[in-house]
Amino acid sequence: MKILLIMDPGIPVPPMLYGGHERLVYLFAEEYHRLGHEVTLLAGPDSYCNGTTITFGTNDLERSNATKNKEIVSVWKYLHHNKKSFDLVHNFGRLIYLLPILNGNLKKLMTYGRPVSRKGIKLFTTLPNRNLLFTACSNYCVSTGNVAGSWNTVYNAIDFSRYEVNDVLNFNMPLMFLGRLDKIKGVHTAIEVAKATGNNLILAGNVSHTSDNLAYFKTLIEPQIDGEQIRYVGPLNDLQKNNYLRQSKALLFPIEWDEPFGLVMIEAMACGTPVIAFKRGSVPEVVQEGVNGFVVQDKAGMVKKTSELAKIDRLRCRQNAESRFDVKVIASEYLSLVNG
């Protein structure tokens, strides 16, 4: 099968550090290629994969709307001239990219990893369309956009072969927080839990440059980083992420918003590290109670569960997550959808 994958510019595919969706697109491009399909990737500058890569647009997350509109036109032109060259278009970018092929015989997968614009779905599904399937990364995420069209839940994935499991729990292991150091990610709660339980805490991830989140980091988080109990190690590449996660007793995920998935949860599980997470968004779908972590309502629940981590079999934690979220499993689910 000839497959075209599309991703918005802004961050290259694959990303060097931050860029969960870009990493997903790369994984699927590589897995489709490994399965023998002819893969073309349409993405921002500096992108690459083991198939053919066509780049467009600008790698700048703060680029103007005018620039984004030019990118839409670039995709439209490419699809207009090459639509007969593919059997499947798997779009992880903007829905509007699909407009030139919306009513064509070409199979189309539109995949969402963020809350969905219902207005956009309603508009597009009123237009003549064929062979268009919508997917989102969790039942929760599907619920944000399932107002029209054909929808399926297909979870996010990682390549488990790139993560090393540590099946031994040591009392002196630190807790870990990994993600953007924003208020909605609950960094302050992770620190409070570490202090309440006497655990060390590793903070990892990028500091947002938006004024509100930068002020949050500077006033509430940075003053508590002492280099001993609370350590900040900055953004991590895949190798560093693996090393820190496998040496942690648990990943804390005290989110203050309904996160559609949270790749970091399965990255932790791949290392055998259980997740203690607030019951928001997709968390109850990803974390299986007592198998690969605990789902809690609040900080008090998180504090309590840090003393129950010995109940988790770290090897089983890894095996359970791999059977559900490995890229081979998820890529097969996508292909099954279009192959009937």
Short mmCIF file of C-alpha atoms in Angstrom, two decimals:
data_model
loop_
_atom_site.label_atom_id
_atom_site.label_comp_id
_atom_site.label_asym_id
_atom_site.label_seq_id
_atom_site.Cartn_x
_atom_site.Cartn_y
_atom_site.Cartn_z
CA MET A 1 0.00 0.00 0.00
CA LYS A 2 1.21 3.54 -0.76
CA ILE A 3 0.73 5.70 2.33
CA LEU A 4 1.06 9.46 2.76
CA LEU A 5 1.46 10.78 6.32
CA ILE A 6 0.88 14.50 6.92
CA MET A 7 2.00 16.54 9.93
CA ASP A 8 1.87 20.29 10.55
CA PRO A 9 5.16 22.19 10.35
CA GLY A 10 6.44 23.84 13.53
CA ILE A 11 8.60 21.00 14.85
CA PRO A 12 10.51 18.53 12.65
CA VAL A 13 9.53 14.86 12.45
CA PRO A 14 11.04 13.29 14.50
CA PRO A 15 11.64 15.99 17.15
CA MET A 16 14.93 16.38 18.99
CA LEU A 17 13.30 16.97 22.38
CA TYR A 18 9.75 18.27 22.82
CA GLY A 19 7.17 17.10 20.29
CA GLY A 20 4.95 14.17 21.24
CA HIS A 21 2.78 14.25 18.12
CA GLU A 22 5.78 14.61 15.83
CA ARG A 23 7.37 11.58 17.49
CA LEU A 24 4.19 9.59 16.92
CA VAL A 25 4.10 10.44 13.21
CA TYR A 26 7.71 9.31 12.85
CA LEU A 27 7.01 6.02 14.65
CA PHE A 28 4.07 5.22 12.39
CA ALA A 29 6.02 6.17 9.26
CA GLU A 30 8.79 3.80 10.30
CA GLU A 31 6.42 0.99 11.25
CA TYR A 32 4.43 1.25 8.02
CA HIS A 33 7.75 1.12 6.16
CA ARG A 34 8.90 -1.91 8.17
CA LEU A 35 5.67 -3.67 7.22
CA GLY A 36 6.54 -3.22 3.56
CA HIS A 37 4.35 -0.24 2.65
CA GLU A 38 5.61 2.59 0.46
CA VAL A 39 5.68 5.60 2.77
CA THR A 40 5.82 9.32 2.02
CA LEU A 41 6.03 11.88 4.83
CA LEU A 42 4.79 15.44 4.26
CA ALA A 43 6.02 17.56 7.18
CA GLY A 44 8.05 20.60 8.26
CA PRO A 45 11.70 21.35 7.40
CA ASP A 46 14.41 18.94 8.67
CA SER A 47 11.93 16.06 8.83
CA TYR A 48 12.91 12.59 7.64
CA CYS A 49 11.87 8.95 7.64
CA ASN A 50 12.85 5.68 5.96
CA GLY A 51 10.56 6.42 3.04
CA THR A 52 10.25 9.59 0.96
CA THR A 53 10.10 12.93 2.77
CA ILE A 54 8.58 16.10 1.31
CA THR A 55 9.01 19.21 3.46
CA PHE A 56 6.95 22.40 3.53
CA GLY A 57 6.27 25.39 5.73
CA THR A 58 8.30 26.81 8.60
CA ASN A 59 9.48 25.29 11.88
CA ASP A 60 8.25 28.01 14.21
CA LEU A 61 5.49 27.35 16.74
CA GLU A 62 4.77 31.08 16.88
CA ARG A 63 4.50 31.58 13.11
CA SER A 64 1.78 33.90 11.86
CA ASN A 65 -1.66 32.92 10.61
CA ALA A 66 -0.63 34.18 7.19
CA THR A 67 2.23 31.67 7.19
CA LYS A 68 -0.11 28.89 8.28
CA ASN A 69 -2.51 29.76 5.46
CA LYS A 70 0.36 29.46 2.97
CA GLU A 71 1.08 26.03 4.42
CA ILE A 72 -2.51 24.95 3.78
CA VAL A 73 -2.19 25.99 0.15
CA SER A 74 1.09 24.05 -0.13
CA VAL A 75 -0.60 20.86 1.07
CA TRP A 76 -3.58 21.43 -1.24
CA LYS A 77 -1.27 21.79 -4.25
CA TYR A 78 0.64 18.65 -3.30
CA LEU A 79 -2.53 16.59 -2.86
CA HIS A 80 -4.06 17.93 -6.07
CA HIS A 81 -1.02 16.84 -8.09
CA ASN A 82 -0.31 13.56 -6.28
CA LYS A 83 -3.68 12.20 -5.11
CA LYS A 84 -3.49 9.28 -7.55
CA SER A 85 -0.11 8.25 -6.15
CA PHE A 86 -1.48 7.00 -2.80
CA ASP A 87 -3.89 4.43 -1.42
CA LEU A 88 -4.14 6.03 2.04
CA VAL A 89 -3.62 9.50 3.46
CA HIS A 90 -3.07 9.43 7.23
CA ASN A 91 -3.39 13.02 8.42
CA PHE A 92 -2.11 14.10 11.84
CA GLY A 93 -2.20 17.77 10.84
CA ARG A 94 -5.06 20.18 10.19
CA LEU A 95 -8.37 18.77 8.97
CA ILE A 96 -8.57 21.43 6.25
CA TYR A 97 -5.57 19.82 4.52
CA LEU A 98 -7.91 17.07 3.30
CA LEU A 99 -10.29 19.39 1.44
CA PRO A 100 -9.01 18.67 -2.11
CA ILE A 101 -9.43 14.89 -1.67
CA LEU A 102 -12.45 14.89 0.65
CA ASN A 103 -14.86 13.33 -1.84
CA GLY A 104 -12.33 11.16 -3.65
CA ASN A 105 -11.95 7.38 -3.53
CA LEU A 106 -8.65 7.73 -1.67
CA LYS A 107 -8.85 6.32 1.88
CA LYS A 108 -8.40 8.99 4.53
CA LEU A 109 -7.61 8.73 8.25
CA MET A 110 -7.87 11.94 10.27
CA THR A 111 -6.17 11.42 13.64
CA TYR A 112 -6.52 13.72 16.66
CA GLY A 113 -4.28 13.90 19.70
CA ARG A 114 -5.89 17.02 21.15
CA PRO A 115 -9.45 18.10 21.98
CA VAL A 116 -11.39 18.33 18.72
CA SER A 117 -13.15 21.34 17.18
CA ARG A 118 -16.76 20.18 16.88
CA LYS A 119 -17.48 23.10 14.59
CA GLY A 120 -14.88 21.87 12.13
CA ILE A 121 -16.19 18.30 12.22
CA LYS A 122 -19.77 19.44 11.62
CA LEU A 123 -18.70 21.63 8.71
CA PHE A 124 -16.54 19.01 7.00
CA THR A 125 -19.06 16.20 7.34
CA THR A 126 -21.77 18.31 5.68
CA LEU A 127 -19.54 18.50 2.60
CA PRO A 128 -19.58 15.60 0.11
CA ASN A 129 -17.06 13.08 1.44
CA ARG A 130 -16.05 9.47 0.97
CA ASN A 131 -13.73 7.02 2.72
CA LEU A 132 -13.07 9.40 5.63
CA LEU A 133 -12.52 7.95 9.10
CA PHE A 134 -11.82 9.94 12.25
CA THR A 135 -9.67 8.59 15.08
CA ALA A 136 -8.62 10.08 18.40
CA CYS A 137 -6.11 8.93 20.99
CA SER A 138 -8.56 8.01 23.76
CA ASN A 139 -12.25 7.50 24.41
CA TYR A 140 -12.16 10.84 26.20
CA CYS A 141 -10.65 12.56 23.13
CA VAL A 142 -13.20 10.90 20.83
CA SER A 143 -15.97 12.29 23.05
CA THR A 144 -14.79 15.84 22.35
CA GLY A 145 -15.40 15.54 18.61
CA ASN A 146 -17.82 12.68 17.95
CA VAL A 147 -20.71 14.82 16.73
CA ALA A 148 -20.69 13.57 13.13
CA GLY A 149 -18.79 11.16 10.92
CA SER A 150 -17.29 7.76 11.72
CA TRP A 151 -15.08 7.68 14.83
CA ASN A 152 -12.75 5.14 16.46
CA THR A 153 -10.44 5.22 19.44
CA VAL A 154 -6.84 4.33 18.58
CA TYR A 155 -4.44 4.95 21.44
CA ASN A 156 -1.07 6.66 21.17
CA ALA A 157 2.04 4.52 20.98
CA ILE A 158 5.76 4.33 21.67
CA ASP A 159 8.45 1.92 20.50
CA PHE A 160 8.87 -0.25 23.58
CA SER A 161 12.09 -1.76 22.21
CA ARG A 162 13.79 1.56 22.91
CA TYR A 163 13.01 1.44 26.65
CA GLU A 164 14.83 -0.66 29.22
CA VAL A 165 12.81 -2.10 32.06
CA ASN A 166 13.99 -1.97 35.67
CA ASP A 167 12.06 -4.61 37.60
CA VAL A 168 13.58 -3.82 41.01
CA LEU A 169 12.05 -1.25 43.36
CA ASN A 170 14.53 0.40 45.66
CA PHE A 171 13.33 2.46 48.63
CA ASN A 172 15.85 5.23 47.83
CA MET A 173 14.65 5.74 44.26
CA PRO A 174 13.26 9.23 43.59
CA LEU A 175 9.82 10.10 42.34
CA MET A 176 9.69 11.78 38.94
CA PHE A 177 7.72 14.44 37.10
CA LEU A 178 8.22 14.62 33.33
CA GLY A 179 6.45 17.12 31.08
CA ARG A 180 6.08 20.83 30.41
CA LEU A 181 6.53 22.69 33.67
CA ASP A 182 3.14 24.40 33.35
CA LYS A 183 0.49 24.92 36.01
CA ILE A 184 -2.03 22.61 34.31
CA LYS A 185 0.53 19.82 34.50
CA GLY A 186 0.53 20.09 38.30
CA VAL A 187 4.26 20.51 38.93
CA HIS A 188 3.55 22.23 42.26
CA THR A 189 1.49 19.25 43.39
CA ALA A 190 4.30 16.84 42.53
CA ILE A 191 6.65 18.89 44.71
CA GLU A 192 4.14 18.95 47.56
CA VAL A 193 3.74 15.16 47.36
CA ALA A 194 7.50 14.64 47.44
CA LYS A 195 7.88 16.86 50.49
CA ALA A 196 4.91 15.29 52.27
CA THR A 197 6.32 11.79 51.78
CA GLY A 198 10.01 12.55 52.29
CA ASN A 199 10.91 11.43 48.77
CA ASN A 200 13.37 13.02 46.41
CA LEU A 201 11.85 14.32 43.17
CA ILE A 202 13.33 14.65 39.70
CA LEU A 203 11.69 17.36 37.59
CA ALA A 204 12.27 17.08 33.84
CA GLY A 205 10.83 18.93 30.87
CA ASN A 206 10.81 22.28 29.18
CA VAL A 207 9.83 25.59 30.76
CA SER A 208 7.08 27.31 28.78
CA HIS A 209 7.77 30.82 27.49
CA THR A 210 4.17 32.02 27.72
CA SER A 211 4.01 34.84 30.26
CA ASP A 212 1.63 33.10 32.69
CA ASN A 213 3.50 29.79 32.76
CA LEU A 214 6.90 31.44 32.92
CA ALA A 215 5.71 33.47 35.92
CA TYR A 216 4.33 30.26 37.46
CA PHE A 217 7.71 28.56 37.10
CA LYS A 218 9.73 31.53 38.35
CA THR A 219 7.56 32.26 41.41
CA LEU A 220 6.21 28.85 42.50
CA ILE A 221 8.55 26.18 41.15
CA GLU A 222 12.08 27.51 40.77
CA PRO A 223 12.39 28.69 44.41
CA GLN A 224 11.70 25.13 45.57
CA ILE A 225 14.40 23.54 43.41
CA ASP A 226 17.22 22.95 45.90
CA GLY A 227 19.37 20.53 43.88
CA GLU A 228 18.96 17.90 46.58
CA GLN A 229 15.42 16.83 47.41
CA ILE A 230 13.96 18.68 44.40
CA ARG A 231 16.17 18.54 41.28
CA TYR A 232 15.47 20.00 37.86
CA VAL A 233 17.35 18.27 35.03
CA GLY A 234 15.89 20.20 32.06
CA PRO A 235 14.41 18.79 28.84
CA LEU A 236 15.46 15.22 28.10
CA ASN A 237 16.24 13.35 24.91
CA ASP A 238 15.02 9.76 24.52
CA LEU A 239 18.13 8.18 26.05
CA GLN A 240 18.10 10.50 29.08
CA LYS A 241 14.35 9.99 29.52
CA ASN A 242 14.85 6.23 29.58
CA ASN A 243 17.63 6.45 32.17
CA TYR A 244 15.76 8.75 34.55
CA LEU A 245 12.43 6.95 34.31
CA ARG A 246 13.81 3.48 34.97
CA GLN A 247 15.62 4.76 38.06
CA SER A 248 12.45 6.27 39.53
CA LYS A 249 10.02 4.57 41.89
CA ALA A 250 6.98 6.22 40.26
CA LEU A 251 5.96 8.90 37.80
CA LEU A 252 3.65 11.54 39.27
CA PHE A 253 0.97 12.80 36.86
CA PRO A 254 -1.09 15.35 38.86
CA ILE A 255 -2.73 17.04 35.87
CA GLU A 256 -5.20 19.89 36.31
CA TRP A 257 -6.83 19.50 32.89
CA ASP A 258 -8.43 16.71 30.88
CA GLU A 259 -5.36 15.55 28.99
CA PRO A 260 -6.30 13.55 25.86
CA PHE A 261 -3.57 10.95 26.45
CA GLY A 262 -0.20 11.74 28.03
CA LEU A 263 2.59 9.79 26.30
CA VAL A 264 4.82 10.14 29.33
CA MET A 265 2.60 7.68 31.20
CA ILE A 266 3.38 4.83 28.80
CA GLU A 267 7.04 5.90 28.56
CA ALA A 268 7.26 5.38 32.32
CA MET A 269 5.44 2.04 32.14
CA ALA A 270 7.86 0.88 29.42
CA CYS A 271 10.63 1.24 32.03
CA GLY A 272 8.60 -0.69 34.60
CA THR A 273 7.87 2.53 36.46
CA PRO A 274 4.27 2.81 37.70
CA VAL A 275 2.22 5.97 37.33
CA ILE A 276 0.23 7.72 40.06
CA ALA A 277 -2.18 10.01 38.27
CA PHE A 278 -5.18 12.22 38.85
CA LYS A 279 -8.48 10.96 37.44
CA ARG A 280 -8.71 13.40 34.53
CA GLY A 281 -9.04 12.96 30.77
CA SER A 282 -7.72 9.63 29.52
CA VAL A 283 -5.99 8.60 32.76
CA PRO A 284 -8.53 5.88 33.72
CA GLU A 285 -8.11 4.37 30.24
CA VAL A 286 -4.31 4.27 30.37
CA VAL A 287 -3.57 3.42 34.01
CA GLN A 288 -4.85 0.02 35.10
CA GLU A 289 -5.31 0.14 38.85
CA GLY A 290 -2.75 -1.93 40.73
CA VAL A 291 -1.17 -3.21 37.50
CA ASN A 292 0.78 -0.25 36.14
CA GLY A 293 -0.10 2.38 38.69
CA PHE A 294 -2.86 4.05 40.65
CA VAL A 295 -5.64 6.47 39.73
CA VAL A 296 -6.35 8.99 42.50
CA GLN A 297 -8.71 11.91 43.04
CA ASP A 298 -6.38 14.40 44.69
CA LYS A 299 -3.06 15.14 46.36
CA ALA A 300 -4.00 13.20 49.49
CA GLY A 301 -4.65 10.12 47.37
CA MET A 302 -1.32 10.58 45.60
CA VAL A 303 0.50 10.85 48.92
CA LYS A 304 -1.17 7.65 50.15
CA LYS A 305 -0.33 5.63 47.04
CA THR A 306 3.39 6.47 47.18
CA SER A 307 3.55 4.08 50.14
CA GLU A 308 1.91 1.27 48.13
CA LEU A 309 4.31 1.09 45.20
CA ALA A 310 5.72 -2.26 46.35
CA LYS A 311 2.36 -3.77 45.33
CA ILE A 312 3.20 -3.12 41.68
CA ASP A 313 5.11 -5.82 39.79
CA ARG A 314 7.36 -3.63 37.63
CA LEU A 315 7.89 -6.31 34.98
CA ARG A 316 4.14 -6.90 34.70
CA CYS A 317 3.69 -3.12 34.51
CA ARG A 318 5.89 -3.08 31.41
CA GLN A 319 4.31 -6.17 29.83
CA ASN A 320 0.76 -4.90 30.29
CA ALA A 321 1.54 -1.54 28.71
CA GLU A 322 3.50 -3.07 25.84
CA SER A 323 0.59 -5.31 24.89
CA ARG A 324 -1.68 -2.26 24.61
CA PHE A 325 0.51 0.63 23.45
CA ASP A 326 3.50 -0.65 21.46
CA VAL A 327 3.81 0.93 18.00
CA LYS A 328 3.42 -2.47 16.31
CA VAL A 329 0.06 -2.97 18.03
CA ILE A 330 -1.26 0.51 17.30
CA ALA A 331 -0.06 0.69 13.68
CA SER A 332 -1.83 -2.62 13.08
CA GLU A 333 -5.03 -1.13 14.50
CA TYR A 334 -4.84 1.82 12.11
CA LEU A 335 -4.29 -0.43 9.09
CA SER A 336 -7.13 -2.73 10.16
CA LEU A 337 -9.50 0.24 10.10
CA VAL A 338 -8.77 1.10 6.48
CA ASN A 339 -8.49 -2.51 5.29
CA GLY A 340 -11.86 -3.45 6.77
#
